[in-house]
């Protein structure tokens, strides 16, 4: 058996035998001598021992070493013999050696300890020392004998073991959660620091039943995953109360129990409890739940529609939103949002989704038209933003049904527009009325003018026509006596023309004095126009003027004087002709007025039109834009007088360059009035 | 031979008659007032009497009525410069009293006097 494999005890025994051999050498006996030698050899040859053997005298000097010594220390026997053995050890170890040796001497006991050798090369090697003091006669210390063994391997193993143990322990202790090891009887076999900290009030924990140590109970708990694991051999989990001193409930724990199998036998040793304090988490969960309930209540009771949209679908809607759109709340979940948006507004809504999801805008506010379950449009006002929901982007917001508000706004707008319209109409009416009043005033002035002129003309005509009646034939007579081309002939011609002009003025002037003296008959106004055209159309056509007739048929008759009316028409046609020196057209239109009380004639020309400042003067006597030989300036005044005498109206509309429109209306005879009237 | 009396307070008016009737078989007398006309009509029977309706003193219609009584066979032609004043009424008024009267307006158109004179004479023949 190799020494290396001998136990410490065996070595001590062996050493004792060796010591006896050394201290009591037997006398050599014949026959027995060989046997003893062999025996001595087997016992005495220290070189056979692989460990290092050192013998030291009482002065602690080395007296003998074996080969094992040289192997370990590297010194030869000679190098150390006679030298202090203490040099074979590092300085720090030497005291230990002396102490052990002193103890061995005083106690008369062998010694055993571990130390470190210092080799010749200066290397330190861990060694174990087994030795004893050897006493001579009278118990005098003679020497020490010590056996050194290289325990490097053993030390390394031990070191590794300790390191490994420390490693596991540090892990065990570092875990902030509690770990508790139970045996099959639910007795605590080990705990980590977390458990010790938590249950400091029931220390020591090891050896107690778990329910006693952790919960202050005498019986196991009703809910216990560890008991379950012991029964089934499988992991279990429960949330259990965390109990403090005097069974006070401190919080809650996740308790995971894992089966603890013996690695060699495979038998269930017990349970590993893994305990996590979830008091804070549970509090947070409760707070979160409370908060969730609060917000849910808020949302569910809200009078505003609330939504959460993910992937274009409703992930949540509150009851109000469902109500607005005519759905059940659950029905709406999963519905495509754009399906509930009016087609015309889909693009806007889609774009606003994009803006929020892309983070382009943090929030958004706009209105759009939604479709309710029936497909009717609902005006919506939305305030929306985006958020993370279940780890993904979602769109959230509130929706307000503003259909009524919009309607009210529209009503208001319409009402406003209507009022504005009324206001405009009123203004127009006022303007029209003002214009009419102005016109009436002008007409009144005109009537007064005419009345004065009438009175004047009656006398004037009488006074002037008589001399003219004589002058004209006389001048004619004297002119005829002269030869053409003579001064006299020319002068007579001028005199004649002047007199004729005077006669013309007097004749026109005297029209005002006619009053009711004129014969009136039933007349069809279209006939009157046609008869007038029959002797004027030639002169108009010569001037390249086209007549367009637009006669209304049938028209009621009027009561009037044909000659006078013809005179009016001749005046109007002559004026139109003079306004179109380069030709044009005259539209002659007749119709019955809206109230059927008047027959209306319109003369619309394409002439030069009338300057606005002339429009008010056009009916004034002697107003003319023509040369003296062309007109008297009385044509329209006379026409006005005639129409007035027929209880009719004449009006003129014109703009420079846009032609003129003369409108004459004359009272129509009622159809039942059969009788022709001669005033 | 047609005998014609022209009554007017304005003398120059007569020239219109003398001129217009110069080339026919007419004998023209003149009077400057109604009274003077009546005097002449008493002594002479006129075929046609032309008379101004408005004259100072005895006015035209009164003269006409008186002339009609004195010389009912005479044709009466009234004329006036104030062409439209009450002529119709006067005609009606005159017709009611059983007479016939014609009208002319001053100043006269060329040949107008001769035309009416010839017309009246043809009718009476």
PDB file of C-alpha atoms in Angstrom, chain A residues 314-501:
ATOM      1  CA  UNK A 314     -62.415  49.792 -33.334  1.00  0.00           C
ATOM      2  CA  UNK A 315     -60.658  48.142 -30.391  1.00  0.00           C
ATOM      3  CA  UNK A 316     -62.817  49.961 -27.887  1.00  0.00           C
ATOM      4  CA  UNK A 317     -65.821  52.257 -28.017  1.00  0.00           C
ATOM      5  CA  UNK A 318     -67.777  53.611 -25.099  1.00  0.00           C
ATOM      6  CA  UNK A 319     -71.574  53.201 -24.907  1.00  0.00           C
ATOM      7  CA  UNK A 320     -72.163  56.812 -25.940  1.00  0.00           C
ATOM      8  CA  UNK A 321     -70.305  56.401 -29.241  1.00  0.00           C
ATOM      9  CA  UNK A 322     -72.216  53.196 -29.938  1.00  0.00           C
ATOM     10  CA  UNK A 323     -75.420  55.077 -29.153  1.00  0.00           C
ATOM     11  CA  UNK A 324     -74.542  57.970 -31.496  1.00  0.00           C
ATOM     12  CA  UNK A 325     -73.995  55.535 -34.335  1.00  0.00           C
ATOM     13  CA  UNK A 326     -76.964  53.318 -33.442  1.00  0.00           C
ATOM     14  CA  UNK A 327     -74.950  50.206 -32.547  1.00  0.00           C
ATOM     15  CA  UNK A 328     -74.606  47.942 -29.530  1.00  0.00           C
ATOM     16  CA  UNK A 329     -71.276  48.589 -27.850  1.00  0.00           C
ATOM     17  CA  UNK A 330     -69.987  45.031 -28.517  1.00  0.00           C
ATOM     18  CA  UNK A 331     -71.162  45.150 -32.131  1.00  0.00           C
ATOM     19  CA  UNK A 332     -68.735  47.911 -32.927  1.00  0.00           C
ATOM     20  CA  UNK A 333     -65.576  46.167 -31.765  1.00  0.00           C
ATOM     21  CA  UNK A 334     -63.668  44.971 -34.805  1.00  0.00           C
ATOM     22  CA  UNK A 335     -65.670  47.077 -37.267  1.00  0.00           C
ATOM     23  CA  UNK A 336     -63.611  48.862 -39.893  1.00  0.00           C
ATOM     24  CA  UNK A 337     -63.629  52.538 -38.985  1.00  0.00           C
ATOM     25  CA  UNK A 338     -63.677  53.852 -42.556  1.00  0.00           C
ATOM     26  CA  UNK A 339     -66.846  51.853 -43.249  1.00  0.00           C
ATOM     27  CA  UNK A 340     -68.567  54.159 -40.772  1.00  0.00           C
ATOM     28  CA  UNK A 341     -67.304  57.340 -42.447  1.00  0.00           C
ATOM     29  CA  UNK A 342     -69.253  59.097 -45.189  1.00  0.00           C
ATOM     30  CA  UNK A 343     -67.593  58.351 -48.517  1.00  0.00           C
ATOM     31  CA  UNK A 344     -66.820  61.997 -49.221  1.00  0.00           C
ATOM     32  CA  UNK A 345     -64.910  62.352 -45.931  1.00  0.00           C
ATOM     33  CA  UNK A 346     -62.989  59.069 -46.012  1.00  0.00           C
ATOM     34  CA  UNK A 347     -59.889  60.607 -47.518  1.00  0.00           C
ATOM     35  CA  UNK A 348     -59.753  63.284 -44.803  1.00  0.00           C
ATOM     36  CA  UNK A 349     -60.172  60.720 -42.040  1.00  0.00           C
ATOM     37  CA  UNK A 350     -57.575  58.392 -43.584  1.00  0.00           C
ATOM     38  CA  UNK A 351     -55.119  61.271 -43.862  1.00  0.00           C
ATOM     39  CA  UNK A 352     -55.717  62.260 -40.249  1.00  0.00           C
ATOM     40  CA  UNK A 353     -55.079  58.638 -39.155  1.00  0.00           C
ATOM     41  CA  UNK A 354     -51.814  58.720 -41.020  1.00  0.00           C
ATOM     42  CA  UNK A 355     -50.769  62.048 -39.473  1.00  0.00           C
ATOM     43  CA  UNK A 356     -51.347  60.739 -35.963  1.00  0.00           C
ATOM     44  CA  UNK A 357     -49.762  57.349 -36.516  1.00  0.00           C
ATOM     45  CA  UNK A 358     -46.694  58.816 -38.196  1.00  0.00           C
ATOM     46  CA  UNK A 359     -46.270  61.242 -35.311  1.00  0.00           C
ATOM     47  CA  UNK A 360     -46.528  64.177 -37.712  1.00  0.00           C
ATOM     48  CA  UNK A 361     -48.945  65.775 -35.277  1.00  0.00           C
ATOM     49  CA  UNK A 362     -49.409  64.942 -31.592  1.00  0.00           C
ATOM     50  CA  UNK A 363     -53.122  65.604 -31.689  1.00  0.00           C
ATOM     51  CA  UNK A 364     -55.808  66.578 -34.104  1.00  0.00           C
ATOM     52  CA  UNK A 365     -59.147  68.358 -34.143  1.00  0.00           C
ATOM     53  CA  UNK A 366     -61.532  68.296 -37.064  1.00  0.00           C
ATOM     54  CA  UNK A 367     -65.062  67.490 -38.119  1.00  0.00           C
ATOM     55  CA  UNK A 368     -66.353  64.875 -40.519  1.00  0.00           C
ATOM     56  CA  UNK A 369     -69.526  63.050 -41.420  1.00  0.00           C
ATOM     57  CA  UNK A 370     -69.943  59.572 -40.016  1.00  0.00           C
ATOM     58  CA  UNK A 371     -72.476  56.966 -41.097  1.00  0.00           C
ATOM     59  CA  UNK A 372     -74.686  55.405 -38.484  1.00  0.00           C
ATOM     60  CA  UNK A 373     -76.016  51.866 -38.612  1.00  0.00           C
ATOM     61  CA  UNK A 374     -78.858  52.950 -40.894  1.00  0.00           C
ATOM     62  CA  UNK A 375     -76.421  54.675 -43.229  1.00  0.00           C
ATOM     63  CA  UNK A 376     -77.593  58.186 -42.282  1.00  0.00           C
ATOM     64  CA  UNK A 377     -74.976  60.872 -41.932  1.00  0.00           C
ATOM     65  CA  UNK A 378     -73.988  62.170 -38.500  1.00  0.00           C
ATOM     66  CA  UNK A 379     -71.851  65.278 -38.154  1.00  0.00           C
ATOM     67  CA  UNK A 380     -68.937  64.511 -35.838  1.00  0.00           C
ATOM     68  CA  UNK A 381     -66.367  66.649 -34.119  1.00  0.00           C
ATOM     69  CA  UNK A 382     -63.233  64.727 -33.190  1.00  0.00           C
ATOM     70  CA  UNK A 383     -60.380  65.462 -30.810  1.00  0.00           C
ATOM     71  CA  UNK A 384     -57.837  62.713 -31.279  1.00  0.00           C
ATOM     72  CA  UNK A 385     -54.302  61.633 -30.568  1.00  0.00           C
ATOM     73  CA  UNK A 386     -52.284  58.451 -30.564  1.00  0.00           C
ATOM     74  CA  UNK A 387     -50.834  56.190 -27.887  1.00  0.00           C
ATOM     75  CA  UNK A 388     -49.226  52.805 -27.346  1.00  0.00           C
ATOM     76  CA  UNK A 389     -51.793  50.155 -26.587  1.00  0.00           C
ATOM     77  CA  UNK A 390     -50.714  46.600 -25.852  1.00  0.00           C
ATOM     78  CA  UNK A 391     -47.325  47.407 -27.279  1.00  0.00           C
ATOM     79  CA  UNK A 392     -48.618  48.771 -30.556  1.00  0.00           C
ATOM     80  CA  UNK A 393     -49.679  52.169 -31.853  1.00  0.00           C
ATOM     81  CA  UNK A 394     -53.310  53.027 -31.478  1.00  0.00           C
ATOM     82  CA  UNK A 395     -55.480  56.028 -32.215  1.00  0.00           C
ATOM     83  CA  UNK A 396     -57.619  57.376 -29.435  1.00  0.00           C
ATOM     84  CA  UNK A 397     -59.976  60.269 -29.159  1.00  0.00           C
ATOM     85  CA  UNK A 398     -63.355  61.649 -28.387  1.00  0.00           C
ATOM     86  CA  UNK A 399     -66.243  62.192 -30.741  1.00  0.00           C
ATOM     87  CA  UNK A 400     -69.067  64.646 -30.342  1.00  0.00           C
ATOM     88  CA  UNK A 401     -72.323  64.484 -32.303  1.00  0.00           C
ATOM     89  CA  UNK A 402     -72.649  68.003 -33.684  1.00  0.00           C
ATOM     90  CA  UNK A 403     -75.440  67.270 -36.158  1.00  0.00           C
ATOM     91  CA  UNK A 404     -77.848  69.417 -34.190  1.00  0.00           C
ATOM     92  CA  UNK A 405     -75.279  72.160 -33.740  1.00  0.00           C
ATOM     93  CA  UNK A 406     -74.492  72.115 -37.465  1.00  0.00           C
ATOM     94  CA  UNK A 407     -78.179  72.214 -38.248  1.00  0.00           C
ATOM     95  CA  UNK A 408     -78.629  75.145 -35.905  1.00  0.00           C
ATOM     96  CA  UNK A 409     -75.642  76.836 -37.507  1.00  0.00           C
ATOM     97  CA  UNK A 410     -77.089  76.232 -40.939  1.00  0.00           C
ATOM     98  CA  UNK A 411     -80.507  77.472 -39.840  1.00  0.00           C
ATOM     99  CA  UNK A 412     -78.861  80.542 -38.446  1.00  0.00           C
ATOM    100  CA  UNK A 413     -76.898  81.024 -41.638  1.00  0.00           C
ATOM    101  CA  UNK A 414     -80.018  80.587 -43.738  1.00  0.00           C
ATOM    102  CA  UNK A 415     -81.947  82.972 -41.516  1.00  0.00           C
ATOM    103  CA  UNK A 416     -79.134  85.466 -41.830  1.00  0.00           C
ATOM    104  CA  UNK A 417     -79.096  85.075 -45.601  1.00  0.00           C
ATOM    105  CA  UNK A 418     -82.866  85.446 -45.698  1.00  0.00           C
ATOM    106  CA  UNK A 419     -82.717  88.605 -43.638  1.00  0.00           C
ATOM    107  CA  UNK A 420     -79.984  89.928 -45.884  1.00  0.00           C
ATOM    108  CA  UNK A 421     -82.105  89.007 -48.890  1.00  0.00           C
ATOM    109  CA  UNK A 422     -85.097  90.806 -47.379  1.00  0.00           C
ATOM    110  CA  UNK A 423     -82.923  93.735 -46.572  1.00  0.00           C
ATOM    111  CA  UNK A 424     -81.677  93.811 -50.169  1.00  0.00           C
ATOM    112  CA  UNK A 425     -85.215  93.484 -51.502  1.00  0.00           C
ATOM    113  CA  UNK A 426     -86.391  96.211 -49.194  1.00  0.00           C
ATOM    114  CA  UNK A 427     -83.560  98.417 -50.341  1.00  0.00           C
ATOM    115  CA  UNK A 428     -84.413  97.653 -53.941  1.00  0.00           C
ATOM    116  CA  UNK A 429     -88.063  98.456 -53.297  1.00  0.00           C
ATOM    117  CA  UNK A 430     -87.136 101.666 -51.565  1.00  0.00           C
ATOM    118  CA  UNK A 431     -84.839 102.534 -54.459  1.00  0.00           C
ATOM    119  CA  UNK A 432     -87.545 101.640 -56.959  1.00  0.00           C
ATOM    120  CA  UNK A 433     -90.126 103.610 -55.038  1.00  0.00           C
ATOM    121  CA  UNK A 434     -87.748 106.539 -54.778  1.00  0.00           C
ATOM    122  CA  UNK A 435     -87.130 106.342 -58.509  1.00  0.00           C
ATOM    123  CA  UNK A 436     -90.869 106.175 -59.130  1.00  0.00           C
ATOM    124  CA  UNK A 437     -91.432 109.130 -56.866  1.00  0.00           C
ATOM    125  CA  UNK A 438     -88.687 110.997 -58.640  1.00  0.00           C
ATOM    126  CA  UNK A 439     -90.278 110.073 -61.920  1.00  0.00           C
ATOM    127  CA  UNK A 440     -93.711 111.119 -60.675  1.00  0.00           C
ATOM    128  CA  UNK A 441     -92.230 114.382 -59.544  1.00  0.00           C
ATOM    129  CA  UNK A 442     -90.626 114.866 -62.928  1.00  0.00           C
ATOM    130  CA  UNK A 443     -93.881 113.921 -64.606  1.00  0.00           C
ATOM    131  CA  UNK A 444     -95.742 116.363 -62.420  1.00  0.00           C
ATOM    132  CA  UNK A 445     -93.307 119.095 -63.353  1.00  0.00           C
ATOM    133  CA  UNK A 446     -93.683 118.034 -66.948  1.00  0.00           C
ATOM    134  CA  UNK A 447     -97.467 118.129 -66.676  1.00  0.00           C
ATOM    135  CA  UNK A 448     -97.314 121.587 -65.190  1.00  0.00           C
ATOM    136  CA  UNK A 449     -94.961 122.668 -67.927  1.00  0.00           C
ATOM    137  CA  UNK A 450     -97.341 121.238 -70.468  1.00  0.00           C
ATOM    138  CA  UNK A 451    -100.353 122.909 -68.928  1.00  0.00           C
ATOM    139  CA  UNK A 452     -98.582 126.258 -68.999  1.00  0.00           C
ATOM    140  CA  UNK A 453     -97.462 125.608 -72.530  1.00  0.00           C
ATOM    141  CA  UNK A 454    -100.974 124.660 -73.493  1.00  0.00           C
ATOM    142  CA  UNK A 455    -102.358 127.922 -72.254  1.00  0.00           C
ATOM    143  CA  UNK A 456     -99.537 129.816 -73.881  1.00  0.00           C
ATOM    144  CA  UNK A 457     -99.773 127.990 -77.166  1.00  0.00           C
ATOM    145  CA  UNK A 458    -103.496 128.547 -77.528  1.00  0.00           C
ATOM    146  CA  UNK A 459    -102.985 132.288 -77.566  1.00  0.00           C
ATOM    147  CA  UNK A 460     -99.705 132.142 -79.429  1.00  0.00           C
ATOM    148  CA  UNK A 461    -101.103 129.969 -82.181  1.00  0.00           C
ATOM    149  CA  UNK A 462    -104.025 132.256 -82.603  1.00  0.00           C
ATOM    150  CA  UNK A 463    -101.848 135.361 -82.796  1.00  0.00           C
ATOM    151  CA  UNK A 464     -99.205 133.937 -85.113  1.00  0.00           C
ATOM    152  CA  UNK A 465    -101.175 131.690 -87.449  1.00  0.00           C
ATOM    153  CA  UNK A 466    -103.209 134.501 -88.874  1.00  0.00           C
ATOM    154  CA  UNK A 467    -100.249 136.579 -90.093  1.00  0.00           C
ATOM    155  CA  UNK A 468     -98.507 133.413 -91.233  1.00  0.00           C
ATOM    156  CA  UNK A 469    -101.581 132.385 -93.146  1.00  0.00           C
ATOM    157  CA  UNK A 470    -101.259 135.625 -95.113  1.00  0.00           C
ATOM    158  CA  UNK A 471     -97.486 135.844 -95.298  1.00  0.00           C
ATOM    159  CA  UNK A 472     -96.917 132.414 -96.776  1.00  0.00           C
ATOM    160  CA  UNK A 473     -98.993 132.851 -99.963  1.00  0.00           C
ATOM    161  CA  UNK A 474     -97.725 136.411-100.401  1.00  0.00           C
ATOM    162  CA  UNK A 475     -94.065 135.458-100.203  1.00  0.00           C
ATOM    163  CA  UNK A 476     -94.779 132.538-102.470  1.00  0.00           C
ATOM    164  CA  UNK A 477     -96.351 134.954-104.940  1.00  0.00           C
ATOM    165  CA  UNK A 478     -93.375 137.339-104.956  1.00  0.00           C
ATOM    166  CA  UNK A 479     -90.893 134.532-105.109  1.00  0.00           C
ATOM    167  CA  UNK A 480     -92.602 133.129-108.179  1.00  0.00           C
ATOM    168  CA  UNK A 481     -92.244 136.477-109.872  1.00  0.00           C
ATOM    169  CA  UNK A 482     -88.448 136.376-109.558  1.00  0.00           C
ATOM    170  CA  UNK A 483     -86.169 134.383-111.763  1.00  0.00           C
ATOM    171  CA  UNK A 484     -84.305 131.475-110.158  1.00  0.00           C
ATOM    172  CA  UNK A 485     -80.715 132.355-109.331  1.00  0.00           C
ATOM    173  CA  UNK A 486     -81.400 136.011-108.593  1.00  0.00           C
ATOM    174  CA  UNK A 487     -80.771 137.460-105.159  1.00  0.00           C
ATOM    175  CA  UNK A 488     -84.443 138.228-104.792  1.00  0.00           C
ATOM    176  CA  UNK A 489     -85.436 134.644-105.536  1.00  0.00           C
ATOM    177  CA  UNK A 490     -82.929 133.377-102.990  1.00  0.00           C
ATOM    178  CA  UNK A 491     -84.102 135.834-100.328  1.00  0.00           C
ATOM    179  CA  UNK A 492     -87.750 135.043-100.958  1.00  0.00           C
ATOM    180  CA  UNK A 493     -86.970 131.351-100.612  1.00  0.00           C
ATOM    181  CA  UNK A 494     -85.284 132.024 -97.242  1.00  0.00           C
ATOM    182  CA  UNK A 495     -88.274 134.085 -96.090  1.00  0.00           C
ATOM    183  CA  UNK A 496     -90.624 131.334 -97.117  1.00  0.00           C
ATOM    184  CA  UNK A 497     -88.600 128.735 -95.241  1.00  0.00           C
ATOM    185  CA  UNK A 498     -88.473 130.929 -92.132  1.00  0.00           C
ATOM    186  CA  UNK A 499     -92.240 131.362 -92.237  1.00  0.00           C
ATOM    187  CA  UNK A 500     -92.783 127.654 -92.764  1.00  0.00           C
ATOM    188  CA  UNK A 501     -90.565 126.952 -89.752  1.00  0.00           C
TER     189      UNK A 501
END
